[in-house]
PDB file of C-alpha atoms in Angstrom:
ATOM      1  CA  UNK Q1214     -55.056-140.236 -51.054  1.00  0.00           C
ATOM      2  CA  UNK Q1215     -57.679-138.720 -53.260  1.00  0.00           C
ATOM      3  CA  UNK Q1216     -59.216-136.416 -50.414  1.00  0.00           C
ATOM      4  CA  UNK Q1217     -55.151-135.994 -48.958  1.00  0.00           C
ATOM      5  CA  UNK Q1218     -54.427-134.153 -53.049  1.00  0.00           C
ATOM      6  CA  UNK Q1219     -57.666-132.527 -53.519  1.00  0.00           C
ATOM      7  CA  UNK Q1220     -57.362-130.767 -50.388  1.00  0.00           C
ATOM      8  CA  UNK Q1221     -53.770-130.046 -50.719  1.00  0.00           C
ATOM      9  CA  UNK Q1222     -53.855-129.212 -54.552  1.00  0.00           C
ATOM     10  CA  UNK Q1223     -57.098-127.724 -55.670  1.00  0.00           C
ATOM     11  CA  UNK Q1224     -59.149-124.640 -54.820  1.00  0.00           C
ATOM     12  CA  UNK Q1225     -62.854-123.885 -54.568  1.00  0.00           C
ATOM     13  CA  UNK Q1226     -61.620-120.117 -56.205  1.00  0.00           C
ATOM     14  CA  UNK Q1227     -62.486-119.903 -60.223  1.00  0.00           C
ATOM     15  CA  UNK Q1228     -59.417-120.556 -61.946  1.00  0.00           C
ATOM     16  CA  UNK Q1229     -60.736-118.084 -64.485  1.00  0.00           C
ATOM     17  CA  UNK Q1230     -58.595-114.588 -65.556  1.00  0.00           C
ATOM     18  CA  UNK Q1231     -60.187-111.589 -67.044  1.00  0.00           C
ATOM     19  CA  UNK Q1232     -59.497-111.135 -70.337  1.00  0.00           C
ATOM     20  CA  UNK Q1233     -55.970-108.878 -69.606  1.00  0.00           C
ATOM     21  CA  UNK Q1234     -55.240-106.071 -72.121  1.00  0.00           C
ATOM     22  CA  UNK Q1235     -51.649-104.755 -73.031  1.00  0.00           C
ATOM     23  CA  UNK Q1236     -51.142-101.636 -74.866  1.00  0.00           C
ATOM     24  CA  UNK Q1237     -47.493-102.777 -75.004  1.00  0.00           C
ATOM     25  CA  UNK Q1238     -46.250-105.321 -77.962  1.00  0.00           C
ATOM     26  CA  UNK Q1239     -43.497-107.424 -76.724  1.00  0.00           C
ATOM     27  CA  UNK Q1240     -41.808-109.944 -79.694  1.00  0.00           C
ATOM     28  CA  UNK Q1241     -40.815-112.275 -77.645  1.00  0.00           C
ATOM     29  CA  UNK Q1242     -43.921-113.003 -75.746  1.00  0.00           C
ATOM     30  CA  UNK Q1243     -46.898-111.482 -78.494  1.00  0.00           C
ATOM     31  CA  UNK Q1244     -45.423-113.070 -81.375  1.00  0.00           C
ATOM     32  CA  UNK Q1245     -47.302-116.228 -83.184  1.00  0.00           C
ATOM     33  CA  UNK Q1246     -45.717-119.283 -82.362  1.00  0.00           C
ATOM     34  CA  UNK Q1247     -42.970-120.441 -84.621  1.00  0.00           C
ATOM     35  CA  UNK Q1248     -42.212-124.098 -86.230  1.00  0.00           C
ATOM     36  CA  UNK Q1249     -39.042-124.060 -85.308  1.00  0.00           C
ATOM     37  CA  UNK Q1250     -39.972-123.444 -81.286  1.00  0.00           C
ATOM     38  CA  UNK Q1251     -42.395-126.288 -81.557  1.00  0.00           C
ATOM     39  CA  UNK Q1252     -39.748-128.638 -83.019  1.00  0.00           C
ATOM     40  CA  UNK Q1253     -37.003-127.662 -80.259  1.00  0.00           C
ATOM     41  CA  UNK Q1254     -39.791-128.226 -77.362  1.00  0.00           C
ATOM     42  CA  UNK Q1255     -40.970-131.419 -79.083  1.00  0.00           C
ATOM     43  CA  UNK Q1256     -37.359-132.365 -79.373  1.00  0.00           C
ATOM     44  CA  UNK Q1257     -36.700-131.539 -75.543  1.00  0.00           C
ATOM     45  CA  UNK Q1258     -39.529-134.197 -74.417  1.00  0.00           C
ATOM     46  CA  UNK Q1259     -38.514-137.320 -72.706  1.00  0.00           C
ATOM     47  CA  UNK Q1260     -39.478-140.468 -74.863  1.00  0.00           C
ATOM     48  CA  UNK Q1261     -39.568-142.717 -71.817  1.00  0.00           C
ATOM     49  CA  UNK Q1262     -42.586-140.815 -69.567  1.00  0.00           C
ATOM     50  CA  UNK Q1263     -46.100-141.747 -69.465  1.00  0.00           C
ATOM     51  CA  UNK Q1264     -48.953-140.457 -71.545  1.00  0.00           C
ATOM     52  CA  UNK Q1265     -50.966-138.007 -70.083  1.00  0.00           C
ATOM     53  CA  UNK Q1266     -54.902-137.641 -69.780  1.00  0.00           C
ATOM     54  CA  UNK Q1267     -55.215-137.835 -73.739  1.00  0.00           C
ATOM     55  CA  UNK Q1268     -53.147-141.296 -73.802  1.00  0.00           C
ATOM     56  CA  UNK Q1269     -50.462-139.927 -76.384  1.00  0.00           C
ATOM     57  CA  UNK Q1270     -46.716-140.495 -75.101  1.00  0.00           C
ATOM     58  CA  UNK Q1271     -44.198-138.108 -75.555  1.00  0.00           C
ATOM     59  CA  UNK Q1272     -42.011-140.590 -77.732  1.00  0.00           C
ATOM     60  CA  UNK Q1273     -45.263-140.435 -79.896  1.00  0.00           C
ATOM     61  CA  UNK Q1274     -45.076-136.899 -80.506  1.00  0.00           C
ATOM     62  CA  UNK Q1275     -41.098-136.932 -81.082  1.00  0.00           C
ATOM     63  CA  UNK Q1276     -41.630-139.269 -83.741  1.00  0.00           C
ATOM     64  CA  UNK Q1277     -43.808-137.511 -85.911  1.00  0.00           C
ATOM     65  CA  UNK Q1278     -43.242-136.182 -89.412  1.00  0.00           C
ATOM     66  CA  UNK Q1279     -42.779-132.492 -90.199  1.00  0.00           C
ATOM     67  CA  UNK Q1280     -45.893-132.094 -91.564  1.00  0.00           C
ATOM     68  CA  UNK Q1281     -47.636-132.701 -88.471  1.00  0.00           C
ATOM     69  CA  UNK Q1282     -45.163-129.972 -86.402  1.00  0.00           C
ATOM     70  CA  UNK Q1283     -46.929-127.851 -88.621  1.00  0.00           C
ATOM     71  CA  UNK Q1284     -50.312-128.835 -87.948  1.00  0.00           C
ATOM     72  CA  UNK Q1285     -49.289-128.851 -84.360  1.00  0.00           C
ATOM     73  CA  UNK Q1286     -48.153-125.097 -84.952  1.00  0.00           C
ATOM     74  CA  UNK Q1287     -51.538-124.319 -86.484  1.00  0.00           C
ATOM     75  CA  UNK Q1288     -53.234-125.221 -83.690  1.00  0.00           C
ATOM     76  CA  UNK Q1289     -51.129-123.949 -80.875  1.00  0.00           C
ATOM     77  CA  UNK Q1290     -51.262-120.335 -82.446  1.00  0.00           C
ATOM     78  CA  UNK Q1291     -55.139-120.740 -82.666  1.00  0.00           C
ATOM     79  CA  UNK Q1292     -55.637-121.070 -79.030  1.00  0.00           C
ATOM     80  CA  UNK Q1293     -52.195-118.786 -78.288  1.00  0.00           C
ATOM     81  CA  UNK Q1294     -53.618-115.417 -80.711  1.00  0.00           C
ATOM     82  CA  UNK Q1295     -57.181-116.435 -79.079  1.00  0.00           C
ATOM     83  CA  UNK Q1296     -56.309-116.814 -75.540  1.00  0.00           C
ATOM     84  CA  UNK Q1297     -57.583-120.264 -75.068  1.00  0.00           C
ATOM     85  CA  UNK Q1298     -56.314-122.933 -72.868  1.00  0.00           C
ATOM     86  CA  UNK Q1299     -58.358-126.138 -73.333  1.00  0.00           C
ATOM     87  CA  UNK Q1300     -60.081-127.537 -70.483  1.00  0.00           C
ATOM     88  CA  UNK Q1301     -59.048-131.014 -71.292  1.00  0.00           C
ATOM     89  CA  UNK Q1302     -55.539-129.497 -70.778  1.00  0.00           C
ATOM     90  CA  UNK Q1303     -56.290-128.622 -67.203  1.00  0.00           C
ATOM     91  CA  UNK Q1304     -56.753-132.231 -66.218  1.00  0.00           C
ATOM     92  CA  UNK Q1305     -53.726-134.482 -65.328  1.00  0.00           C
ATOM     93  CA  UNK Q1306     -53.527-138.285 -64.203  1.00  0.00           C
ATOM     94  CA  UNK Q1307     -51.491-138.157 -60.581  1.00  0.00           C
ATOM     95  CA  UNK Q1308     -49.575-140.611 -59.109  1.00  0.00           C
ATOM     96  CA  UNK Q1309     -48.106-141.203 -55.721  1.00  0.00           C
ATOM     97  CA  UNK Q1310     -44.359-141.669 -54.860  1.00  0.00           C
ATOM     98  CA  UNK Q1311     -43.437-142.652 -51.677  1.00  0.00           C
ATOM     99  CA  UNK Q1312     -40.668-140.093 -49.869  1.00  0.00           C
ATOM    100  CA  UNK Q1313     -40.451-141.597 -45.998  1.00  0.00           C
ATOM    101  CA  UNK Q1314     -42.145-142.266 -42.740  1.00  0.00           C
ATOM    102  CA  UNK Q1315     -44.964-144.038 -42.379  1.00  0.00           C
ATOM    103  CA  UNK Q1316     -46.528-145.359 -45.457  1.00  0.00           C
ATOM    104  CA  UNK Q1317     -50.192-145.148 -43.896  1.00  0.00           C
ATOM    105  CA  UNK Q1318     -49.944-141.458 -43.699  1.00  0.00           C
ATOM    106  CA  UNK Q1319     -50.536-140.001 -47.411  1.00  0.00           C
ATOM    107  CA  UNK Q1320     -48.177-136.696 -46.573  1.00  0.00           C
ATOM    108  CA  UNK Q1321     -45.123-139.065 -46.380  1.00  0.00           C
ATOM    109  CA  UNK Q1322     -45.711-139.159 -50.413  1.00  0.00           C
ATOM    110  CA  UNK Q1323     -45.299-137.196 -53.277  1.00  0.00           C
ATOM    111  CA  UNK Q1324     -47.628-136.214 -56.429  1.00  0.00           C
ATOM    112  CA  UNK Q1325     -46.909-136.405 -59.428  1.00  0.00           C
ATOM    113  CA  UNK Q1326     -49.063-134.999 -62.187  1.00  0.00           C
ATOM    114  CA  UNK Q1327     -49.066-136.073 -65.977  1.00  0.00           C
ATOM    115  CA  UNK Q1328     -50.447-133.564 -68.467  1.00  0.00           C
ATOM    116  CA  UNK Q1329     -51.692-133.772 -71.845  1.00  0.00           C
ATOM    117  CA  UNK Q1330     -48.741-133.962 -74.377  1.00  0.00           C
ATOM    118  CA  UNK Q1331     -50.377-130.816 -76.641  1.00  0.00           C
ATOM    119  CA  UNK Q1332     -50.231-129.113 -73.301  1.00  0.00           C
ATOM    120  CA  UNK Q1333     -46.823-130.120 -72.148  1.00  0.00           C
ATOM    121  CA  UNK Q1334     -45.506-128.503 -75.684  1.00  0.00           C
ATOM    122  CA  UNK Q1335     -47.307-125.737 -75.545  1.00  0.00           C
ATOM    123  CA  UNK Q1336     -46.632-124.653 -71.676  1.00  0.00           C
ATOM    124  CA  UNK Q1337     -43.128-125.364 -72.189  1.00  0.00           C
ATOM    125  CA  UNK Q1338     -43.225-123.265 -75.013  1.00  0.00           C
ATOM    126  CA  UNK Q1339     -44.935-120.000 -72.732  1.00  0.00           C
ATOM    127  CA  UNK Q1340     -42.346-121.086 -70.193  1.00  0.00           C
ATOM    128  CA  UNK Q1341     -39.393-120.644 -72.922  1.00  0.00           C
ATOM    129  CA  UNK Q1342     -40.246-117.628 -74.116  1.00  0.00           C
ATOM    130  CA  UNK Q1343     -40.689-116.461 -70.367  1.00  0.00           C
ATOM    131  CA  UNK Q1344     -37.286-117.213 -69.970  1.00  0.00           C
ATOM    132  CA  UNK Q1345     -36.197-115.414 -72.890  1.00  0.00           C
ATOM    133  CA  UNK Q1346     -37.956-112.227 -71.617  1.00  0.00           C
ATOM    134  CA  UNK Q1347     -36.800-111.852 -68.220  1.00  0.00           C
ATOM    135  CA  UNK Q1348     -33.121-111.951 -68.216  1.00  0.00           C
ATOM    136  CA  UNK Q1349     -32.079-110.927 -64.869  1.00  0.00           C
ATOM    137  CA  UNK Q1350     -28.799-108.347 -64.780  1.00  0.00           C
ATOM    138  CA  UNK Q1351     -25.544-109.854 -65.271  1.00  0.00           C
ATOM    139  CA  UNK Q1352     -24.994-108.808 -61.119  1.00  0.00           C
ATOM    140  CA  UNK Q1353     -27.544-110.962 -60.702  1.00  0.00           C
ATOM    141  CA  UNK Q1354     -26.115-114.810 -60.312  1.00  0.00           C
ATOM    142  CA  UNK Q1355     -28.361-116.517 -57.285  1.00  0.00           C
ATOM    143  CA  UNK Q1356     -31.115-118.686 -58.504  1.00  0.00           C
ATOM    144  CA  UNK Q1357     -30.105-118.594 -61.722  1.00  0.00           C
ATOM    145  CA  UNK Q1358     -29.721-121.599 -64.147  1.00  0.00           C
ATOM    146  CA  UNK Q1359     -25.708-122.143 -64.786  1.00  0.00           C
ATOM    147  CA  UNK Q1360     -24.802-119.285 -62.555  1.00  0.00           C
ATOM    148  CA  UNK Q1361     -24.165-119.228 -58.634  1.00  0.00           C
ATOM    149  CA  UNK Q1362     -23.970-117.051 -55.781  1.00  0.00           C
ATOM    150  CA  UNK Q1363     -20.173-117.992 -55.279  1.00  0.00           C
ATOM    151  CA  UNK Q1364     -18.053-115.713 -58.071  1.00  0.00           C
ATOM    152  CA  UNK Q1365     -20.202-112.712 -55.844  1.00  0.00           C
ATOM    153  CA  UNK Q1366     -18.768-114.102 -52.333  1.00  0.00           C
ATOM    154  CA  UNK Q1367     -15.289-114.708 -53.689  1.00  0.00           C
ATOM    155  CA  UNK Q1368     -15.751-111.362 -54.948  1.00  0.00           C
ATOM    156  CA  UNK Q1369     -16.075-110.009 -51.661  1.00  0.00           C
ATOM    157  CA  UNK Q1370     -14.168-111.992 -49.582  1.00  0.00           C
ATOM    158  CA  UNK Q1371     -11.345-110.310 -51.906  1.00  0.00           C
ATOM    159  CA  UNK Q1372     -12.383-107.331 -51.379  1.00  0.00           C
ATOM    160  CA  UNK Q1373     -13.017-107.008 -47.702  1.00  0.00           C
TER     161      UNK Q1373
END
């Protein structure tokens, strides 16, 4: 399994970006990272899923006092306003899930990776604010969360 996933999942390329420049100052994504978004993504983790590589559960991190989301805050906007990503946070424990077929053959299963819970906040965080940012048009509705392509082919089955 271990050679199956390292061939399948990781690269002998640097993982590395250049330091990337932006002349343009976008709130939603430049902005320091707010309490209140580290609260609603702490609130939004499941209680019931493994700890990741730093052995913290997510129920741990749902339980914690207010003083520590702001601690938590701290240190997310130290590595967000420096452009850090710890390398501890690029490791993940993976486990195996069988799908179908033969169970010998490690492509009949699945990987699943656990990350660091720090991590987990703060990519879900980048991921939010991502979101926010790129709202497709309103003609837009395919591949879209809570919209569908079907209002658009009603639309023109009416029309043609």
């Amino acid at each position: 399994f271990k050679d199956f996933f390292d061939q399948a999942l990781n690269s002998d390329e640097p993982t590395t970006l250049e330091h990337i420049t932006s002349e343009t100052y976008v709130p939603v994504l430049d902005d320091p990272i707010t309490e209140l978004e580290v609260r609603e993504q702490v609130a939004h983790l499941k209680s019931e899923k493994a700890a990741g590589t730093d052995g913290i559960p997510p129920g741990v991190i749902r339980l914690l006092p207010a003083t520590w989301i702001v601690f938590i805050t701290i240190i997310l906007n130290k590595l967000f306003l420096n452009s850090v990503y710890p390398q501890s946070w690029s490791l993940a424990k993976l486990f195996t899930i069988y799908k179908k077929g033969n169970k010998l053959l490690p492509s009949n299963y699945r990987g699943i990776t656990i990350i660091n819970c720090l991590a987990k906040v703060f990519d879900m965080i980048l991921c939010h604010r991502l979101q926010l940012w790129f709202r497709p048009y309103r003609e837009q509705a395919g591949s879209q969360r809570g919209r569908g392509c079907l209002e658009h082919i009603t639309t023109l089955r009416l029309t043609f």
